[in-house]
XYZ file of C-alpha atoms in Angstrom:
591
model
C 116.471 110.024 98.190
C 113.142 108.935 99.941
C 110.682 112.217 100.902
C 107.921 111.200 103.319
C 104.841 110.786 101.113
C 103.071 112.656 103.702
C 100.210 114.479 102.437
C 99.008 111.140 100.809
C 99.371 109.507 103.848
C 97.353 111.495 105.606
C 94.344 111.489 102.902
C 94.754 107.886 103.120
C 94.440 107.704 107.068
C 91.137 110.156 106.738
C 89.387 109.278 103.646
C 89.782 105.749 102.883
C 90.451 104.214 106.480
C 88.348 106.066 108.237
C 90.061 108.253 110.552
C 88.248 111.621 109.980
C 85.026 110.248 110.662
C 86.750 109.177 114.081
C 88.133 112.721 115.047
C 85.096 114.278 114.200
C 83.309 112.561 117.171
C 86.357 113.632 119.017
C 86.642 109.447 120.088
C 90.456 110.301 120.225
C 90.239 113.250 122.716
C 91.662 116.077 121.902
C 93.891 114.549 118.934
C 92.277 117.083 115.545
C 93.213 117.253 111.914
C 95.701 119.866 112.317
C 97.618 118.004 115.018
C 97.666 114.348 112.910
C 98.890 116.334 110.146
C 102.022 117.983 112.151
C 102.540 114.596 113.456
C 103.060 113.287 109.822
C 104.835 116.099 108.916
C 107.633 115.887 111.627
C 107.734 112.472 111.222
C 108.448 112.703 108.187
C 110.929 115.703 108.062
C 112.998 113.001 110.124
C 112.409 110.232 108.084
C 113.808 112.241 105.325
C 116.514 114.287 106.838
C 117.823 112.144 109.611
C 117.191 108.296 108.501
C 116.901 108.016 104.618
C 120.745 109.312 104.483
C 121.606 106.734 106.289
C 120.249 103.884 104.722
C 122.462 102.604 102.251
C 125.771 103.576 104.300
C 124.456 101.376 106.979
C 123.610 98.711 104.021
C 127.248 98.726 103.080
C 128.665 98.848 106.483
C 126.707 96.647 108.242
C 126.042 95.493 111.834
C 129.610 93.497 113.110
C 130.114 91.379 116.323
C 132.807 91.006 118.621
C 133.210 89.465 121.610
C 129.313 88.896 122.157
C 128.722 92.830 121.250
C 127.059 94.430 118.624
C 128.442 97.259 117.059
C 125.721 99.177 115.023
C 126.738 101.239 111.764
C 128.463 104.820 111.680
C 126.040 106.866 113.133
C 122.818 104.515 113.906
C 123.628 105.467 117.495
C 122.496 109.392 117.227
C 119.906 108.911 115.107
C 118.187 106.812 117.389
C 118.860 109.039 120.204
C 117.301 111.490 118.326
C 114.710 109.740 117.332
C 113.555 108.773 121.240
C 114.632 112.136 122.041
C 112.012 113.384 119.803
C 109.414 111.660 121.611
C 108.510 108.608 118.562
C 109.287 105.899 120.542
C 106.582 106.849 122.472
C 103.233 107.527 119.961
C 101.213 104.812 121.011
C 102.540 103.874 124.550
C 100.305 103.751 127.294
C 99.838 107.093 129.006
C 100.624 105.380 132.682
C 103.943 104.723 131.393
C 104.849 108.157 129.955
C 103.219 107.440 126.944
C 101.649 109.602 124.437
C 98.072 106.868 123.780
C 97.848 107.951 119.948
C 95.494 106.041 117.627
C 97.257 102.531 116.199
C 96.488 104.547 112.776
C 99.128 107.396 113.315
C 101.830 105.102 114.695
C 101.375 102.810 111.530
C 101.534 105.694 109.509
C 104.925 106.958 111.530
C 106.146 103.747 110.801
C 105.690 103.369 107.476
C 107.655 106.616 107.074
C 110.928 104.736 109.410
C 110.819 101.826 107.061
C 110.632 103.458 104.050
C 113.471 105.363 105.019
C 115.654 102.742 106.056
C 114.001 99.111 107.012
C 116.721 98.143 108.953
C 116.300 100.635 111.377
C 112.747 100.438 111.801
C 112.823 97.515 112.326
C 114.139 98.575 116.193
C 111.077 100.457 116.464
C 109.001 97.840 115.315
C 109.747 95.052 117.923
C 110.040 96.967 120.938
C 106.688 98.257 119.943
C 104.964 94.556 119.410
C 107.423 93.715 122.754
C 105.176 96.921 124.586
C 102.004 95.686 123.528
C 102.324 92.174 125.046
C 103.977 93.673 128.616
C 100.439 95.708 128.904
C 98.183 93.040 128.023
C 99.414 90.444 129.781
C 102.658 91.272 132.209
C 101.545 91.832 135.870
C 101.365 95.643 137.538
C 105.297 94.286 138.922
C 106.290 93.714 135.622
C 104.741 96.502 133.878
C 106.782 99.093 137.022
C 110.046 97.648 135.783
C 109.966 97.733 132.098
C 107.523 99.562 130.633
C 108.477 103.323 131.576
C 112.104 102.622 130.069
C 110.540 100.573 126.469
C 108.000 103.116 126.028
C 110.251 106.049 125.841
C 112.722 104.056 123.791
C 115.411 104.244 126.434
C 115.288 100.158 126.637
C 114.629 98.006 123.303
C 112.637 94.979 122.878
C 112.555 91.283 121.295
C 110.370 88.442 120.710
C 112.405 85.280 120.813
C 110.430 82.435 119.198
C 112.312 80.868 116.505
C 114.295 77.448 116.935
C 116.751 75.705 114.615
C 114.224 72.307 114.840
C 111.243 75.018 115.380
C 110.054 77.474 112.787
C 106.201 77.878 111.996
C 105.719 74.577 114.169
C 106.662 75.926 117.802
C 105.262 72.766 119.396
C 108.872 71.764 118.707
C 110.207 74.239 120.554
C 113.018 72.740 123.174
C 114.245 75.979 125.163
C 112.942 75.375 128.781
C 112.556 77.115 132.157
C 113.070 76.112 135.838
C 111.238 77.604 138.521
C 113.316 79.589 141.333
C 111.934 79.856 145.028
C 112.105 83.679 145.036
C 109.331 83.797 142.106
C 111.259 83.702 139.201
C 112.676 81.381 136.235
C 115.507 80.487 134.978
C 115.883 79.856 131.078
C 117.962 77.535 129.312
C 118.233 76.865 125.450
C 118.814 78.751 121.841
C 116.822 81.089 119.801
C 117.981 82.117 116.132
C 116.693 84.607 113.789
C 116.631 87.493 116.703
C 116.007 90.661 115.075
C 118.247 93.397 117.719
C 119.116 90.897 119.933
C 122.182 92.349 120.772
C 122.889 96.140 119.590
C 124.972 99.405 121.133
C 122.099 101.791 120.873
C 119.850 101.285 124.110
C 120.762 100.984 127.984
C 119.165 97.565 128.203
C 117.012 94.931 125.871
C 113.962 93.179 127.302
C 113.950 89.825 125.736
C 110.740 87.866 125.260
C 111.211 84.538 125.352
C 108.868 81.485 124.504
C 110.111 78.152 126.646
C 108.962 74.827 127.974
C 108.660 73.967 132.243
C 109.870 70.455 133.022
C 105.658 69.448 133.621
C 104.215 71.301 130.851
C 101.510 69.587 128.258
C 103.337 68.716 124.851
C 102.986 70.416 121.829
C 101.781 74.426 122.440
C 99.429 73.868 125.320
C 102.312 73.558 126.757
C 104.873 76.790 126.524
C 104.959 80.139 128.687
C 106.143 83.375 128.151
C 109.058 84.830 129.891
C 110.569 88.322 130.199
C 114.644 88.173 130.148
C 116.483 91.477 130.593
C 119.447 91.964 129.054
C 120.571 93.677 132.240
C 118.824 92.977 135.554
C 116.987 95.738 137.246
C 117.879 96.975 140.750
C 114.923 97.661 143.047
C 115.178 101.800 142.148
C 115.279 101.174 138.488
C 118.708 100.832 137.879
C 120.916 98.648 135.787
C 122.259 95.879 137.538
C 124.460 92.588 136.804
C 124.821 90.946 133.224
C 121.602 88.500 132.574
C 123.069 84.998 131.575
C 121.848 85.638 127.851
C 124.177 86.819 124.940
C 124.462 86.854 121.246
C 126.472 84.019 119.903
C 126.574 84.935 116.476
C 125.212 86.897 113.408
C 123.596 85.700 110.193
C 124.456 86.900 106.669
C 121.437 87.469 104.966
C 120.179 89.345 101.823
C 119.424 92.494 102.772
C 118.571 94.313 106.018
C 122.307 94.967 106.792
C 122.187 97.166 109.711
C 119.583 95.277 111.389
C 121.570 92.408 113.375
C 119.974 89.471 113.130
C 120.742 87.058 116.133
C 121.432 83.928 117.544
C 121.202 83.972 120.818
C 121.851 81.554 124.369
C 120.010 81.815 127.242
C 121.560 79.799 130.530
C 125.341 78.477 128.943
C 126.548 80.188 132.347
C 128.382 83.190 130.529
C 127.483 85.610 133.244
C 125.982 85.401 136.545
C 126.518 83.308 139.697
C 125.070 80.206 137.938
C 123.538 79.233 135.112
C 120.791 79.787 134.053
C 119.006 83.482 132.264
C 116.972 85.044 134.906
C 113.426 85.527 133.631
C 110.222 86.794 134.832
C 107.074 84.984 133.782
C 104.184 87.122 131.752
C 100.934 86.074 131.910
C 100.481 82.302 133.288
C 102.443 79.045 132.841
C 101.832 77.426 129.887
C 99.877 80.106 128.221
C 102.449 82.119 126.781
C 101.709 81.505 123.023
C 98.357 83.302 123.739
C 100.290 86.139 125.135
C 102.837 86.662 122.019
C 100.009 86.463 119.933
C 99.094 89.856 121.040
C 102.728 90.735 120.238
C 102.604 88.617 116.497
C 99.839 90.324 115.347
C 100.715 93.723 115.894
C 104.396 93.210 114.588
C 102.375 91.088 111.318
C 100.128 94.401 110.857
C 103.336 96.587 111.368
C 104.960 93.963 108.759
C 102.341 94.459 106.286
C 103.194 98.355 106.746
C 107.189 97.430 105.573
C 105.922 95.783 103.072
C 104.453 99.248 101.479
C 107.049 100.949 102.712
C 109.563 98.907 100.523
C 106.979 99.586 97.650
C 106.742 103.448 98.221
C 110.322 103.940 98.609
C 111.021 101.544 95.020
C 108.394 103.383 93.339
C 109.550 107.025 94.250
C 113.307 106.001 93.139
C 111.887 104.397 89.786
C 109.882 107.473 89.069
C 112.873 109.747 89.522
C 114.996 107.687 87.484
C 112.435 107.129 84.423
C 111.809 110.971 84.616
C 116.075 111.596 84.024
C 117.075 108.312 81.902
C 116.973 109.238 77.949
C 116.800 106.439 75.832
C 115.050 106.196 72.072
C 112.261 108.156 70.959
C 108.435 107.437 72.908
C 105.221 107.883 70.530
C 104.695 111.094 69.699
C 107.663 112.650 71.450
C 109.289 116.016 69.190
C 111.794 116.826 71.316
C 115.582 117.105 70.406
C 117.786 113.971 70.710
C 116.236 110.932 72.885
C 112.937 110.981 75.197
C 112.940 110.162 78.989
C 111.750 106.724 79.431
C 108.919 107.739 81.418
C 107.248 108.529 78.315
C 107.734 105.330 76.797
C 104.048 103.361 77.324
C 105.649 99.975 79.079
C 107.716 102.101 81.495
C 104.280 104.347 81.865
C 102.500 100.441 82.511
C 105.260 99.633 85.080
C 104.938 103.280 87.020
C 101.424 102.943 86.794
C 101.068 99.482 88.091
C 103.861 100.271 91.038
C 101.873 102.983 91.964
C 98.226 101.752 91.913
C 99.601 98.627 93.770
C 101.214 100.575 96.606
C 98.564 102.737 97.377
C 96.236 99.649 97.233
C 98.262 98.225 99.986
C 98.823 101.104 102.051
C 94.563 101.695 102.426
C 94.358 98.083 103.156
C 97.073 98.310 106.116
C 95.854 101.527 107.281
C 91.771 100.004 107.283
C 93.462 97.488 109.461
C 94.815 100.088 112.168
C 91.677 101.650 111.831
C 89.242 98.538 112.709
C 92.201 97.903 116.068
C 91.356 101.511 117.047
C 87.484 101.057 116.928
C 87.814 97.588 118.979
C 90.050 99.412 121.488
C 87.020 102.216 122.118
C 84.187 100.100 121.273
C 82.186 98.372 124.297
C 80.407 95.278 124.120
C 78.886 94.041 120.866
C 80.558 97.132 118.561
C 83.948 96.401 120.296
C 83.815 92.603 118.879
C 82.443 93.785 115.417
C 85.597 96.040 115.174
C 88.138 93.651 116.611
C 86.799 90.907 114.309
C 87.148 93.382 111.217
C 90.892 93.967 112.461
C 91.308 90.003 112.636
C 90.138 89.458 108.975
C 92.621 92.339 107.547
C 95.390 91.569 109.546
C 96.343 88.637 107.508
C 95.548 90.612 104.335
C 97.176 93.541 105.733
C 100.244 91.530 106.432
C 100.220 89.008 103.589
C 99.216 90.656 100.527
C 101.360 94.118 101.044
C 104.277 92.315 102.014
C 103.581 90.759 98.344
C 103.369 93.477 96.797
C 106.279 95.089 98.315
C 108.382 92.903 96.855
C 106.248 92.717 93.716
C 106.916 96.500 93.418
C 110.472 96.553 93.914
C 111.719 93.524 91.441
C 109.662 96.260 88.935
C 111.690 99.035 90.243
C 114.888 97.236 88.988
C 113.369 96.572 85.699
C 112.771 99.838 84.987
C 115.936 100.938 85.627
C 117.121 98.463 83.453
C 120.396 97.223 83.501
C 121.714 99.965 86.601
C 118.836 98.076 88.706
C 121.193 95.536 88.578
C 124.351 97.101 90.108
C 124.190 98.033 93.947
C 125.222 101.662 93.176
C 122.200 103.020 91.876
C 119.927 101.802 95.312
C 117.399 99.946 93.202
C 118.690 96.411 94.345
C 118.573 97.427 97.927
C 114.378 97.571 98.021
C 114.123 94.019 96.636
C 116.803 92.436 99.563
C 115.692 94.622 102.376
C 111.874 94.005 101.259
C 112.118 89.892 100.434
C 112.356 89.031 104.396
C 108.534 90.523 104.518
C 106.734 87.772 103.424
C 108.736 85.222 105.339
C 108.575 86.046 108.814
C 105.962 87.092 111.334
C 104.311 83.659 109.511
C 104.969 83.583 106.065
C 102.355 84.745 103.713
C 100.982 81.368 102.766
C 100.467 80.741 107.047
C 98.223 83.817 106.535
C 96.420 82.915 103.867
C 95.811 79.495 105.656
C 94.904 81.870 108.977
C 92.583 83.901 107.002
C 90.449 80.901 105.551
C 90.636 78.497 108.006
C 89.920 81.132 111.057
C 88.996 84.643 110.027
C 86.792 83.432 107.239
C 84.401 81.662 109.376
C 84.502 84.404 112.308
C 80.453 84.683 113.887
C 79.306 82.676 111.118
C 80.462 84.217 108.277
C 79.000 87.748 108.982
C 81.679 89.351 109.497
C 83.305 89.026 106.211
C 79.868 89.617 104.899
C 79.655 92.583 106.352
C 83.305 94.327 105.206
C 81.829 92.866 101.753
C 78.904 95.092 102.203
C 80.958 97.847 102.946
C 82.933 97.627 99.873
C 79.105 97.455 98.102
C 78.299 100.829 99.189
C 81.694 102.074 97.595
C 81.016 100.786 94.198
C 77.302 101.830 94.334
C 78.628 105.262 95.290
C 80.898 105.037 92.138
C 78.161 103.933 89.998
C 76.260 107.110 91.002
C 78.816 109.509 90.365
C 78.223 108.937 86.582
C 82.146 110.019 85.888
C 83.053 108.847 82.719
C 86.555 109.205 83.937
C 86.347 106.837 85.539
C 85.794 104.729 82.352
C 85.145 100.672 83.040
C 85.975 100.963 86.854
C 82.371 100.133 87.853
C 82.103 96.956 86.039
C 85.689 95.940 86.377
C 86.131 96.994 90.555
C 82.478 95.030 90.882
C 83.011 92.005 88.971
C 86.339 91.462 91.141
C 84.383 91.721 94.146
C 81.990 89.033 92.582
C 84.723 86.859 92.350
C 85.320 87.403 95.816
C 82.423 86.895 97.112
C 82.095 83.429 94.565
C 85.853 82.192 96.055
C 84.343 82.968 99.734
C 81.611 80.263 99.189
C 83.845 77.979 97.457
C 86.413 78.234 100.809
C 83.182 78.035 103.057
C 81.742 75.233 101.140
C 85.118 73.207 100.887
C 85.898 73.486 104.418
C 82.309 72.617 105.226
C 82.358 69.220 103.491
C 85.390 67.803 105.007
C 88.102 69.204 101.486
C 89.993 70.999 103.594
C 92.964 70.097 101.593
C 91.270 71.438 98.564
C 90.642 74.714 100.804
C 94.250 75.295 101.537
C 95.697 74.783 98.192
C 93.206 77.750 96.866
C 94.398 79.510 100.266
C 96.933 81.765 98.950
C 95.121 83.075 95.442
C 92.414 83.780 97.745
C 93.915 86.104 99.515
C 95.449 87.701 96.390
C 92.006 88.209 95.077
C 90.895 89.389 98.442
C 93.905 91.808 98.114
C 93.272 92.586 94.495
C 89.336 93.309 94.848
C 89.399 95.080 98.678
C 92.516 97.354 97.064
C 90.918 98.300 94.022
C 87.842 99.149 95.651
C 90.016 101.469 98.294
C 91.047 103.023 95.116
C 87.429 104.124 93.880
C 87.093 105.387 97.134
C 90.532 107.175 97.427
C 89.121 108.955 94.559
C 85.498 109.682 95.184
C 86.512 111.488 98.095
C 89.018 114.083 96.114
C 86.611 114.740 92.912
C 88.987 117.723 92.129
C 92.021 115.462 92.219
C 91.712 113.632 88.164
C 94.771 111.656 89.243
C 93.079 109.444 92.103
C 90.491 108.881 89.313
C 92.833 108.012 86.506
C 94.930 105.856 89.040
C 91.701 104.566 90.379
C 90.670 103.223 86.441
C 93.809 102.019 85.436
C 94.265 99.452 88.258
C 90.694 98.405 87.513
C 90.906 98.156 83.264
C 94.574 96.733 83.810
C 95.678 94.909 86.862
C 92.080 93.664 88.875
C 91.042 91.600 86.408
C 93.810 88.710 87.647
C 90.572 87.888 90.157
C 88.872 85.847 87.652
C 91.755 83.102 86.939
C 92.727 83.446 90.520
C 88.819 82.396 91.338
C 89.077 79.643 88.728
C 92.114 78.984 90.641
C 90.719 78.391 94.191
C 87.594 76.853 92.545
C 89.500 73.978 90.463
C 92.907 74.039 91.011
C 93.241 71.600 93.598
C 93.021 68.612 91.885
C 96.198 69.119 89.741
C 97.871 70.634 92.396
C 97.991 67.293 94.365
C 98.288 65.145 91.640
C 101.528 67.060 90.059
C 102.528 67.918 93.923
C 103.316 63.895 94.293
C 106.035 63.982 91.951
C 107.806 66.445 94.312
C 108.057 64.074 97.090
C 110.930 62.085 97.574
């Protein structure tokens, strides 16, 4: 069963990302070393003890409806009272709102641990925290009264309702719409489908929010606002009043994520209330409300990207266990008695290795992410946009290219288990169906990789991704220095990835520059892989120059770079030339 990986976590969070550096200026307050590390270690005492047992019960049992209500799995119910009760709803909340304000980096790294234990639970966590961030950016002081207290603390969940059957990645399709009330508020009509806890038994109320159209409103997304639809309406003291006109209509049978009901739901078919119509409270302005649950998308695709090595921690530890038990033939060298364990056995040693290396790749990339949001958020004026531009380059990285490698991991998890990964009873499947939803929503991976060359890329010029490259320089000359022949190839291999990178920037810049932007997006998605690849790699080096003692973070460190970064090169011969046959062959496909 899953144990909280927490003392690599937290070496991760301080001497890759960044965060000692931080708490040794004291930028966080009084938040120290000590205190991060009993966060982690709580966290994940919990994860382990309270969660992980409940994963693949809830798996089996699922979520059910009846009657418009959703009944969670056996025992989903305490364990998120618990959980609020415990105070993790609240990490990152606001401190006007009972909040505890903790750093975007220990929150990730709390929910890493909740997904790893059981994804469809943390997923809960996960939108009412993305649902938080948009009501303080955007909602007005009203707004932020009513709901916030109650989200924060976990007592009330939250949603984002985008999603359309005619409108997936294109929401200038979207057809839900809102009328405008004399008393200030909206009423909202229409359907929204893939609703991750739409409708669930384990909070008081659900704050809904939901993208729609007014009657005068510009086509296309110029065009759609942002509303706030309780479950529940609130009385003027706080309390739950009547039954919103909103409800779940149905449930979808998917893959994996049992437990985690996944909703249709109707806004305005006149199901409750005096008259039709959901009762909604507009956040931010009319016809800006795309803008506003951007703030929500990208830290739910950040959070995403944090599944996605959650999935690939959780399939690695399970693979390791079993390859250390299973027995089968006799491994090089091996003099024991009867068969060896298969984790002596050099392609189960290559599989390990590889699930590993790639997992910890990810999780420094997500976690640099939440570090660059925390800079922007104390950073004034010119070091506050350097930061929040860093965070806007990773974050499709972040989200893409772990969520990739999530699923990467766990399809290797099954093979290693051979034919048992095949069968539901030994928990290997499970990582691979929970874990395959990652790189579809939140805008699939190949909408990031578009994002990051189309947008990010070209952020104040171009210097900004110059200047992460720089940063990743000063790594590899730092690894050249150390003169560790330990370290074997690493050098050579971690910097000629990072050529490649650098080589596949230009070609993007130049392509997009000279009107192929067709020839741009079709090398969008290896770009990002080699983005992934090099940045990962280099996190690595790193990982291990700051633990010199630690010969493991060097040896993991060498064998991603002699074995798995050199996929850069085709992938840059990819972006550079593969355009051409793409298009040509892609014609056949058209019907």
């Amino acid at each position: 069963m899953y144990q909280a990986p927490v003392s690599e976590i937290s070496y991760t969070l301080k001497a890759v990302a960044g965060m000692a550096d931080v708490l040794a200026e004291a930028r966080f307050g009084d938040l120290s070393e000590d205190l991060v590390d009993a966060v982690l270690e709580e966290a994940g005492r919990f994860a382990g003890e309270r969660i992980a047992p409940a994963h693949i019960p809830g798996d089996r049992q699922g979520a059910r409806l009846t009657d418009g209500v959703v009944t969670m799995p056996d025992g989903y119910g305490d364990i998120y009272a618990d959980w609020t009760a415990g105070g993790w709803a609240s990490l990152g909340g606001e401190p006007d709102y009972g909040g505890q304000g903790l750093p975007v980096m220990l929150s990730m790294a709390a929910t890493e641990m909740w997904n790893s234990s059981s994804m469809a639970f943390g997923l809960v966590t996960l939108l009412t925290t993305g649902a938080v961030e948009a009501l303080t950016a955007h909602a007005s002081d009203e707004l932020k009264a009513v709901f916030l207290e109650k989200m924060i603390s976990g007592e009330w969940t939250g949603t984002m309702n985008l999603t359309e059957p005619q409108a997936g990645s294109d929401l200038s399709a979207l057809k839900s719409r809102a009328e405008r009330r004399d008393d200030g508020t909206y009423r909202i009509f229409g359907q929204k489908i893939f609703i991750t806890f739409g409708e669930h038994d384990m909070a008081g109320n659900i704050v809904h929010l939901v993208l729609a159209r007014l009657a005068e409103a510009p086509p296309g997304t110029r065009g759609i606002s942002l509303f706030a639809v309780p479950k529940f309406l609130v009385n003027e003291d706080g309390t739950l009043g009547a039954r919103n006109d909103v409800f779940c209509s149905g449930l979808e049978e998917k893959l994996g994520i049992h437990a985690s009901p996944t909703c249709t739901m109707i806004y305005g078919d006149g199901k409750f209330g005096d008259e039709p119509g959901a009762i909604g409270y507009l956040v931010g302005e009319e016809n800006r409300g795309l803008a506003c649950m951007f703030t929500m998308m990208n830290n739910a695709r950040l959070a995403v990207g944090v599944q996605g090595v959650s999935i690939a921690e959780a399939a690695t530890q399970k693979a390791v266990a079993f390859a250390n038990e299973r027995r089968q033939g006799k491994a090089p060298g091996w003099t024991g008695e009867g068969m060896s364990p298969i984790v002596l056995h050099p392609d189960i040693r290559r599989d390990l290795l590889t699930m590993t290396s790639l997992t910890r790749a990810a999780r420094a990339i997500t976690y640099a992410c939440a570090h660059a949001i925390d800079m922007a958020r104390l950073g004034e004026g010119d070091d506050a946009r350097h930061w929040h531009e860093r965070a806007s380059l990773l974050t499709p990285v972040a989200k893409a290219f772990a969520t990739d490698i999530g699923s990467q991991v766990a399809s290797i998890g099954v093979q290693v288990h051979g034919g048992m990964g095949f069968v539901e009873e030994t928990g290997a499947a499970i990582y691979m169906r929970d874990g395959r939803i990652n790189q579809i929503y939140e805008g699939t991976n190949g909408i990031q990789a578009i994002d990051l060359v189309t947008r990010k890329l070209p952020q104040s010029g171009g210097d900004c991704v110059r200047a992460y490259f720089a940063e990743l320089d000063a790594v590899l000359d730092a690894l050249k220095a150390s003169n560790n022949p330990d370290f074997g190839e690493a050098h050579d291999r971690l910097s000629a990835s990072l050529a490649d990178l650098r080589a596949a920037t230009e070609t993007i810049g130049a392509m997009l520059r000279d009107g192929g932007q067709a020839s741009a997006l079709a090398g969008a998605t290896p770009y990002l892989r080699i983005f992934g690849l090099a940045a990962g790699g280099i996190y690595l080096a790193k990982s291990a120059l700051g633990d010199a003692e630690n010969r493991e973070r060097t040896a993991l460190c060498r064998f991603f770079a002699e074995n798995l970064v050199s996929e850069t090169a085709n992938l840059r011969r990819t972006v550079e030339t593969g355009a051409a046959s793409l298009h040509a062959a892609g014609d056949m496909l058209v019907a």
